[in-house]
Coordinates of C-alpha atoms in Angstrom, one line a residue:
M1 CA -74.7 -0.7 -43.1
L2 CA -73.8 -2.8 -40.3
D3 CA -76.1 -6.4 -39.8
L4 CA -78.6 -6.3 -38.0
E5 CA -77.6 -8.9 -35.3
I6 CA -74.4 -6.9 -34.7
R7 CA -76.8 -3.7 -34.2
K8 CA -78.5 -5.6 -31.7
E9 CA -75.5 -7.1 -29.7
I10 CA -74.2 -3.6 -29.1
S11 CA -77.9 -2.3 -28.2
E12 CA -77.3 -5.2 -25.9
R13 CA -74.0 -4.8 -24.3
V14 CA -74.0 -0.9 -23.4
D15 CA -78.2 -1.1 -22.1
A16 CA -75.9 -3.7 -20.0
I17 CA -73.4 -1.7 -18.8
Q18 CA -75.2 1.3 -17.9
P19 CA -74.9 1.5 -14.2
V20 CA -71.0 1.0 -14.6
L21 CA -70.5 3.3 -17.5
I22 CA -73.0 6.1 -15.3
E23 CA -70.3 5.5 -12.4
T24 CA -67.4 6.2 -13.7
L25 CA -68.6 9.1 -15.4
K26 CA -69.6 10.9 -11.7
E27 CA -66.1 10.1 -11.2
Q28 CA -64.5 11.6 -13.6
I29 CA -67.0 15.1 -12.7
A30 CA -66.1 15.2 -8.8
I31 CA -62.4 15.6 -10.9
P32 CA -62.4 19.9 -10.9
S33 CA -60.0 19.7 -13.8
V34 CA -60.2 23.2 -15.0
V35 CA -56.7 24.4 -17.1
S36 CA -54.0 25.8 -14.8
Y37 CA -50.8 26.4 -16.6
E38 CA -48.2 25.3 -14.6
A39 CA -44.8 24.8 -14.9
G40 CA -43.2 21.0 -13.6
E41 CA -44.7 17.7 -13.6
Y42 CA -48.4 19.0 -14.3
P43 CA -48.2 21.8 -16.6
F44 CA -52.1 22.3 -16.4
G45 CA -52.4 21.7 -13.1
I46 CA -52.5 18.6 -10.6
K47 CA -57.1 18.2 -11.3
V48 CA -56.5 17.7 -15.0
H49 CA -53.7 15.1 -13.5
E50 CA -56.0 13.3 -12.0
A51 CA -58.7 13.4 -14.1
F52 CA -56.2 11.8 -17.0
I53 CA -54.9 9.7 -14.5
H54 CA -58.3 8.2 -13.8
F55 CA -59.1 8.1 -17.6
L56 CA -56.4 5.9 -18.3
K57 CA -56.8 3.6 -15.3
T58 CA -60.4 2.6 -16.2
A59 CA -59.3 2.2 -19.9
E60 CA -56.6 0.2 -18.7
N61 CA -58.8 -2.2 -16.1
M62 CA -60.0 -2.9 -19.6
G63 CA -57.2 -4.8 -21.0
F64 CA -56.5 -1.6 -23.4
A65 CA -53.4 -0.5 -24.9
V66 CA -53.1 3.7 -22.9
K67 CA -50.7 6.0 -22.8
N68 CA -49.7 9.2 -21.6
V69 CA -47.9 11.8 -23.2
D70 CA -45.6 13.9 -21.2
E71 CA -49.3 14.9 -19.1
Y72 CA -50.0 16.9 -21.8
G73 CA -52.2 14.4 -23.8
G74 CA -52.1 10.7 -24.8
H75 CA -54.6 7.7 -25.9
V76 CA -56.2 4.6 -25.0
E77 CA -55.9 2.2 -28.4
F78 CA -56.5 -1.1 -29.6
G79 CA -56.4 -3.4 -32.6
S80 CA -53.6 -2.5 -35.6
G81 CA -53.5 -1.4 -39.2
E82 CA -51.7 0.8 -41.0
E83 CA -54.7 3.0 -41.1
M84 CA -55.7 4.8 -37.8
A85 CA -59.6 5.5 -37.2
C86 CA -59.5 8.0 -34.0
I87 CA -62.0 9.7 -31.6
I88 CA -60.6 12.7 -29.7
G89 CA -61.9 14.6 -27.1
H90 CA -61.1 16.5 -24.0
L91 CA -61.1 15.6 -19.9
D92 CA -60.4 19.5 -19.1
V93 CA -63.6 21.9 -18.7
V94 CA -63.9 25.9 -17.7
P95 CA -64.8 27.1 -15.2
A96 CA -68.2 25.9 -12.5
G97 CA -69.3 29.7 -12.3
A98 CA -72.4 30.2 -9.9
G99 CA -76.0 29.5 -10.0
W100 CA -75.6 25.5 -9.4
D101 CA -78.0 24.4 -7.0
N102 CA -76.3 21.6 -6.3
G103 CA -72.3 21.7 -7.3
A104 CA -70.8 22.0 -10.2
F105 CA -68.1 19.0 -8.9
N106 CA -71.4 16.8 -7.0
P107 CA -72.2 15.2 -8.8
T108 CA -76.5 14.3 -8.7
V109 CA -78.8 12.0 -10.9
L110 CA -82.4 13.4 -10.9
N111 CA -84.8 12.9 -13.2
G112 CA -82.6 11.2 -15.2
R113 CA -80.6 13.2 -15.3
L114 CA -76.5 13.3 -14.4
Y115 CA -75.5 17.5 -13.5
G116 CA -72.4 18.0 -12.9
R117 CA -69.6 20.5 -15.1
G118 CA -68.5 18.1 -17.5
A119 CA -71.1 16.1 -18.0
I120 CA -72.0 17.1 -22.2
D121 CA -68.4 19.0 -22.1
D122 CA -67.0 16.6 -22.6
K123 CA -66.4 14.0 -19.9
G124 CA -70.0 12.2 -20.4
P125 CA -69.2 11.8 -24.1
M126 CA -65.6 10.5 -23.8
V127 CA -66.5 8.2 -21.1
A128 CA -69.6 7.2 -23.5
A129 CA -67.0 6.7 -26.1
L130 CA -64.6 4.9 -24.1
Y131 CA -67.5 2.1 -22.8
A132 CA -68.1 2.7 -26.6
M133 CA -64.9 0.6 -27.4
K134 CA -64.8 -2.1 -24.3
V135 CA -67.9 -3.0 -25.9
L136 CA -66.7 -3.7 -29.8
K137 CA -63.8 -5.0 -27.9
D138 CA -65.7 -7.6 -25.8
M139 CA -67.9 -9.0 -28.6
G140 CA -64.6 -9.6 -30.4
F141 CA -64.5 -7.5 -33.0
K142 CA -61.5 -7.9 -35.0
P143 CA -61.0 -4.4 -36.2
G144 CA -58.7 -3.4 -39.8
K145 CA -57.9 0.1 -38.6
L146 CA -55.7 1.0 -35.1
I147 CA -58.4 2.9 -32.9
R148 CA -57.1 5.0 -30.9
L149 CA -59.7 6.8 -28.2
I150 CA -57.0 10.5 -28.3
I151 CA -57.3 12.4 -25.1
G152 CA -57.0 16.1 -25.0
L153 CA -56.8 18.4 -21.7
D154 CA -57.2 21.8 -22.7
E155 CA -59.2 21.9 -24.9
E156 CA -61.2 25.0 -23.6
V157 CA -58.1 27.3 -23.3
E158 CA -55.5 27.0 -25.4
W159 CA -54.9 23.9 -26.7
K160 CA -50.9 23.1 -26.4
G161 CA -51.4 19.6 -25.0
M162 CA -53.1 18.5 -28.6
D163 CA -50.1 20.7 -30.1
R164 CA -47.4 18.8 -28.1
Y165 CA -49.0 15.5 -28.4
F166 CA -49.3 15.3 -32.1
E167 CA -45.4 16.6 -32.2
T168 CA -44.6 12.7 -31.2
E169 CA -48.0 11.0 -32.1
R170 CA -48.9 10.0 -35.2
K171 CA -52.5 11.9 -37.0
P172 CA -55.7 9.4 -37.6
D173 CA -56.7 8.8 -41.2
V174 CA -60.9 9.1 -39.8
G175 CA -62.2 9.7 -37.1
F176 CA -65.0 12.1 -34.7
T177 CA -65.3 13.8 -32.3
P178 CA -67.7 13.9 -29.7
D179 CA -68.4 17.9 -28.5
A180 CA -70.9 18.9 -30.7
M181 CA -73.9 17.5 -30.9
F182 CA -75.2 15.4 -34.2
P183 CA -76.9 15.1 -36.2
V184 CA -73.3 15.8 -37.7
I185 CA -71.4 18.9 -37.7
R186 CA -70.2 19.5 -41.1
G187 CA -68.2 23.0 -40.7
E188 CA -67.2 24.8 -37.8
K189 CA -66.6 29.1 -38.3
G190 CA -62.9 30.5 -37.1
I191 CA -62.3 31.6 -33.8
I192 CA -60.7 34.8 -32.5
V193 CA -59.8 34.6 -29.0
C194 CA -57.7 37.9 -28.4
K195 CA -57.7 41.1 -25.5
L196 CA -58.5 45.0 -26.3
A197 CA -56.1 47.1 -24.2
K198 CA -55.7 50.5 -23.6
K199 CA -52.8 51.7 -20.7
F200 CA -54.2 54.7 -19.1
T201 CA -52.3 58.1 -18.5
K202 CA -54.9 60.7 -18.3
G203 CA -55.5 60.2 -14.0
N204 CA -57.3 61.9 -11.4
N205 CA -57.4 61.0 -8.0
S206 CA -59.9 62.5 -6.1
G207 CA -62.9 62.2 -7.8
L208 CA -64.9 59.1 -8.7
M209 CA -62.9 56.4 -9.8
I210 CA -62.6 52.7 -10.1
S211 CA -60.2 51.1 -8.3
K212 CA -60.5 48.0 -9.9
L213 CA -63.2 46.1 -11.5
S214 CA -62.8 42.0 -12.8
G215 CA -66.0 40.5 -14.9
G216 CA -65.8 37.6 -16.4
S217 CA -64.1 34.0 -15.9
A218 CA -62.9 32.7 -19.7
P219 CA -63.1 34.3 -23.0
N220 CA -64.9 31.3 -24.4
M221 CA -68.1 32.6 -21.7
V222 CA -70.6 34.6 -21.2
A223 CA -69.3 36.4 -17.8
D224 CA -72.3 35.8 -15.3
S225 CA -70.3 38.5 -12.8
C226 CA -68.5 41.2 -12.7
R227 CA -67.4 43.4 -9.9
A228 CA -66.2 47.1 -9.9
V229 CA -64.8 48.7 -6.5
L230 CA -65.5 52.7 -7.4
R231 CA -63.3 54.9 -4.7
C232 CA -63.5 58.4 -4.0
K233 CA -62.3 61.2 -1.9
N234 CA -65.6 62.6 -1.5
R235 CA -67.6 60.1 0.3
D236 CA -71.2 61.9 -0.5
R237 CA -70.8 60.4 -4.1
Y238 CA -71.5 57.2 -2.8
A239 CA -75.1 57.5 -1.9
E240 CA -75.7 59.0 -5.7
V241 CA -74.0 56.3 -7.2
I242 CA -76.2 53.4 -5.0
D243 CA -79.6 55.7 -5.7
M244 CA -78.5 55.5 -9.7
V245 CA -77.9 51.9 -8.3
N246 CA -81.5 51.4 -7.4
A247 CA -82.8 53.2 -10.4
F248 CA -80.6 51.1 -12.8
K249 CA -82.1 48.0 -11.7
S250 CA -85.8 48.9 -12.9
Q251 CA -83.9 47.8 -16.7
G252 CA -84.1 44.2 -15.4
V253 CA -81.1 44.0 -14.1
E254 CA -79.6 42.9 -11.2
I255 CA -77.3 44.4 -9.4
S256 CA -76.7 46.2 -6.0
A257 CA -74.1 48.6 -4.1
K258 CA -72.7 48.3 -0.8
K259 CA -69.7 50.6 0.7
Q260 CA -66.8 48.7 1.9
G261 CA -64.2 50.8 3.7
T262 CA -63.8 53.6 1.8
S263 CA -64.1 52.0 -1.8
L264 CA -67.8 50.8 -3.1
I265 CA -68.6 48.0 -3.8
V266 CA -70.9 48.1 -7.6
T267 CA -71.6 44.5 -8.7
T268 CA -74.0 43.1 -11.9
K269 CA -75.1 39.7 -12.7
G270 CA -75.6 37.8 -15.5
V271 CA -77.0 34.2 -17.5
S272 CA -73.2 32.2 -18.3
A273 CA -73.9 30.6 -21.7
H274 CA -71.2 29.7 -24.1
G275 CA -69.6 32.1 -26.2
S276 CA -70.5 30.5 -30.0
N277 CA -74.1 31.1 -28.7
P278 CA -74.0 34.2 -26.3
A279 CA -77.5 34.8 -27.5
A280 CA -78.0 32.1 -24.8
G281 CA -76.6 33.9 -22.0
E282 CA -76.6 37.5 -20.8
N283 CA -73.3 39.6 -20.1
A284 CA -72.9 40.8 -17.0
I285 CA -70.0 42.9 -18.0
A286 CA -71.9 45.0 -20.6
H287 CA -74.3 45.1 -17.8
M288 CA -71.6 47.3 -15.6
M289 CA -70.0 49.2 -18.7
K290 CA -74.2 50.3 -19.3
F291 CA -74.2 51.7 -15.5
L292 CA -71.0 53.1 -15.2
S293 CA -71.7 55.4 -18.4
E294 CA -74.6 56.8 -16.4
V295 CA -72.2 56.8 -13.4
S296 CA -70.2 59.9 -15.0
L297 CA -66.3 58.5 -13.6
D298 CA -64.0 61.7 -13.3
A299 CA -61.1 59.2 -13.8
V300 CA -60.1 60.8 -17.7
D301 CA -59.1 57.5 -19.3
Q302 CA -60.9 55.2 -17.8
S303 CA -64.3 57.4 -18.7
E304 CA -63.1 57.1 -22.4
F305 CA -63.0 53.6 -22.0
V306 CA -65.9 52.8 -20.9
K307 CA -67.7 55.3 -23.9
F308 CA -65.5 52.8 -26.1
F309 CA -67.2 50.2 -25.3
N310 CA -70.7 51.5 -25.2
R311 CA -70.2 52.5 -28.5
H312 CA -68.4 50.1 -30.6
I313 CA -69.2 46.5 -28.2
G314 CA -72.2 47.2 -25.9
Y315 CA -74.7 44.5 -25.8
E316 CA -74.2 43.6 -29.6
L317 CA -73.4 40.0 -30.1
N318 CA -72.6 40.2 -34.1
G319 CA -69.9 43.0 -34.1
E320 CA -71.5 45.4 -36.5
S321 CA -70.5 48.4 -34.1
L322 CA -67.0 47.2 -34.0
G323 CA -67.1 47.6 -38.0
I324 CA -66.4 43.2 -38.1
S325 CA -70.1 42.1 -38.9
M326 CA -69.6 39.6 -41.4
K327 CA -71.7 36.4 -42.5
D328 CA -72.0 34.0 -45.5
D329 CA -74.4 31.2 -47.0
E330 CA -72.5 28.6 -45.8
S331 CA -72.4 29.8 -41.4
G332 CA -74.0 32.7 -41.4
E333 CA -73.7 35.6 -39.1
L334 CA -69.8 36.7 -37.2
V335 CA -70.4 36.3 -33.7
L336 CA -69.1 38.0 -31.0
N337 CA -68.8 37.7 -26.8
V338 CA -66.7 40.1 -24.7
G339 CA -65.5 37.0 -22.1
M340 CA -63.5 39.0 -19.5
C341 CA -62.7 42.4 -18.9
E342 CA -60.3 43.8 -16.0
I343 CA -59.8 47.7 -15.7
S344 CA -57.9 49.5 -13.1
M345 CA -56.0 53.0 -12.2
E346 CA -53.1 51.7 -15.1
E347 CA -55.1 49.6 -17.5
A348 CA -58.5 48.3 -19.5
I349 CA -57.9 44.7 -20.8
L350 CA -61.1 43.4 -22.7
S351 CA -61.2 39.8 -23.4
I352 CA -63.2 38.4 -26.7
N353 CA -64.1 35.5 -28.4
I354 CA -65.0 36.1 -31.8
R355 CA -66.5 33.2 -34.8
Y356 CA -66.8 34.1 -38.0
P357 CA -68.1 33.1 -41.2
V358 CA -66.3 30.0 -42.6
T359 CA -65.3 31.6 -45.9
K360 CA -64.1 34.9 -44.3
T361 CA -60.6 35.0 -42.9
E362 CA -58.7 36.1 -39.4
E363 CA -57.2 39.2 -41.1
D364 CA -61.1 40.1 -42.7
V365 CA -61.3 40.5 -39.0
F366 CA -58.6 42.3 -37.4
D367 CA -58.2 44.9 -40.0
K368 CA -61.7 45.8 -39.5
M369 CA -61.5 46.2 -36.0
E370 CA -57.7 47.9 -36.1
N371 CA -59.6 50.7 -38.0
T372 CA -62.3 50.8 -34.9
V373 CA -59.9 50.6 -32.5
K374 CA -56.9 52.2 -33.0
P375 CA -58.8 56.3 -33.1
Y376 CA -59.2 55.8 -29.3
G377 CA -55.6 54.3 -28.8
V378 CA -56.9 50.8 -28.0
G379 CA -54.4 48.2 -28.9
I380 CA -55.6 44.6 -30.1
I381 CA -53.1 42.0 -28.3
K382 CA -53.9 38.6 -30.1
G383 CA -53.8 35.3 -28.6
K384 CA -55.4 32.0 -30.4
T385 CA -57.0 31.6 -33.7
Q386 CA -58.1 29.2 -35.6
K387 CA -59.6 28.7 -39.3
P388 CA -62.9 27.2 -39.8
I389 CA -63.4 24.0 -41.6
Y390 CA -66.2 22.8 -44.1
Y391 CA -67.1 20.8 -45.6
E392 CA -70.3 19.4 -48.0
A393 CA -72.9 18.1 -47.8
D394 CA -72.6 14.5 -49.2
H395 CA -68.8 14.2 -48.2
P396 CA -68.6 10.0 -47.9
L397 CA -67.7 10.5 -43.9
V398 CA -70.7 13.3 -43.4
K399 CA -73.5 10.1 -45.4
L400 CA -71.9 7.9 -42.9
F401 CA -72.6 9.7 -39.6
M402 CA -75.7 10.4 -40.8
E403 CA -76.9 7.0 -41.7
V404 CA -75.4 6.2 -38.5
Y405 CA -77.7 8.9 -36.6
R406 CA -80.6 8.4 -38.9
R407 CA -81.2 5.0 -38.2
N408 CA -81.0 4.7 -34.7
T409 CA -83.1 8.1 -33.4
E410 CA -85.9 7.4 -36.9
D411 CA -84.9 11.0 -37.4
T412 CA -85.1 11.9 -40.9
K413 CA -86.0 16.5 -41.2
S414 CA -82.7 17.3 -38.8
E415 CA -79.9 17.9 -41.3
S416 CA -76.2 18.3 -41.0
L417 CA -75.0 21.7 -39.5
V418 CA -72.2 24.4 -39.5
I419 CA -71.3 25.9 -36.2
G420 CA -69.9 28.9 -34.3
G421 CA -68.8 26.3 -31.7
G422 CA -64.3 24.8 -32.3
T423 CA -63.4 21.5 -31.6
Y424 CA -60.5 18.7 -32.2
A425 CA -61.8 18.3 -35.5
R426 CA -59.2 21.3 -36.3
C427 CA -56.7 19.5 -35.6
T428 CA -56.4 17.1 -38.2
D429 CA -58.1 16.2 -41.8
N430 CA -61.3 14.0 -41.8
I431 CA -62.3 14.5 -38.7
L432 CA -66.1 15.7 -37.2
A433 CA -67.9 16.1 -34.7
F434 CA -70.4 13.8 -33.7
G435 CA -72.5 14.6 -30.7
A436 CA -73.6 14.1 -28.0
N437 CA -75.9 16.9 -27.9
F438 CA -79.6 16.0 -29.8
P439 CA -81.4 18.2 -31.6
G440 CA -84.2 19.7 -29.7
A441 CA -82.3 19.2 -27.1
E442 CA -81.6 22.0 -23.7
E443 CA -77.3 23.4 -24.6
T444 CA -76.4 23.7 -21.1
E445 CA -72.2 23.2 -21.3
H446 CA -70.5 26.4 -19.9
Q447 CA -73.6 27.4 -17.8
P448 CA -74.8 26.2 -14.2
N449 CA -76.9 23.2 -13.4
E450 CA -75.3 21.3 -16.7
Y451 CA -76.4 17.9 -17.4
V452 CA -76.7 15.3 -19.5
D453 CA -79.7 12.6 -19.7
I454 CA -78.4 10.0 -19.1
E455 CA -81.4 7.6 -21.5
K456 CA -79.7 10.3 -24.7
L457 CA -76.0 9.3 -23.7
M458 CA -76.3 5.1 -23.4
L459 CA -78.1 6.4 -26.7
A460 CA -75.0 8.3 -28.0
T461 CA -72.6 5.1 -26.9
K462 CA -74.7 3.0 -29.3
M463 CA -74.2 5.1 -32.3
Y464 CA -70.3 5.2 -31.3
A465 CA -69.7 2.1 -31.4
E466 CA -71.4 1.3 -34.7
A467 CA -69.1 4.8 -35.9
I468 CA -66.2 3.3 -34.9
Y469 CA -67.1 -0.3 -36.0
E470 CA -68.1 1.0 -39.6
L471 CA -64.7 3.4 -39.9
A472 CA -63.1 0.5 -38.4
V473 CA -64.2 -2.8 -40.0

């Protein structure tokens, strides 16, 4: 356990740097670092590059050594040793989505909270970790291990950056990622991102059909909007559809319709949430597909795909009707999120995000799902998959982080967790997710009006400094 005098000095120094820490975070939030995969100098887009360089320069100005690994990631470090203790997080963010009061990239302080995309996922915790390192450095701490803060740049999508980073950089021996919640995460469900796709062959160019449908922003976000462009040679059908829209509103769904040229635009609205917890949101794609099932589309393949969706997915979040429902005692039920949908005259594509129990495998999921979708002519396009991780509650690392948390919060009731979220803890062994959300706090990551509680962020900074000290001493 840390000496009380060391803990007191850490606390006082963190309190003193609050204004500059918050200013640094505001500068980060103002950069819309949504990944855009591009060929050339900046593989994740210019805005991710800007956030990355801002972070490296901030660290360099603190006197740390920094490294840029070909724009795929990098690190901040101090100390030396044969072993390495690390903090690993990310600076990319999910798309803004709709519903913000003051703008996603307009950092706003209100009632002790700092609002903006990335405030809690993961720019706030990354800035906290950086300043925790600065506090230790300014105290004259001489670590027995190399301390490295590793910076990921496409965690919210495909993790290409971290794969490339570890091709040339050594892996840490121990550490944490500040990208989840306290007290500590000792298990993470497996993750599957895939597409369900169907090519259309049975056309109908005169009746009511979907010219184009587009919904959602990312597979790991609950879709907050969906827009369908309907077309029909008999324009009188539009009045019928508009009447059905008005009736559908009585079910508590936000839906609208308007004529535009020779088409009818139908829009549904939902509530965004993290794909690991879709129950916290409201899926606009599910609303749209339910509505379309009542419209009687004349395009046969489109109509059959809509029926498939409502019969085997609909509003379900556990995959039961898709044939993939499963659970275990260690981590609970499988979770299914429909994040994106695209429908045209030629094809339909659903992008889905699945979090499966820690004792199961991706083969368990894919085999069961294929049995369900194959009779409908729907194919599975496999995307990113991540195996689950799991540590027992009495693992030494779990116990270390629990001790740091409890002595700073006096919370003796909260226990270590197993979650559906996916973090960089999966990159290598002996990395656990540690903060920065606190038990009972509102979960606003991936949602409009994302925020971090400033007082809690400063407490997290103190805990990060203590954890780094204990890992590297």
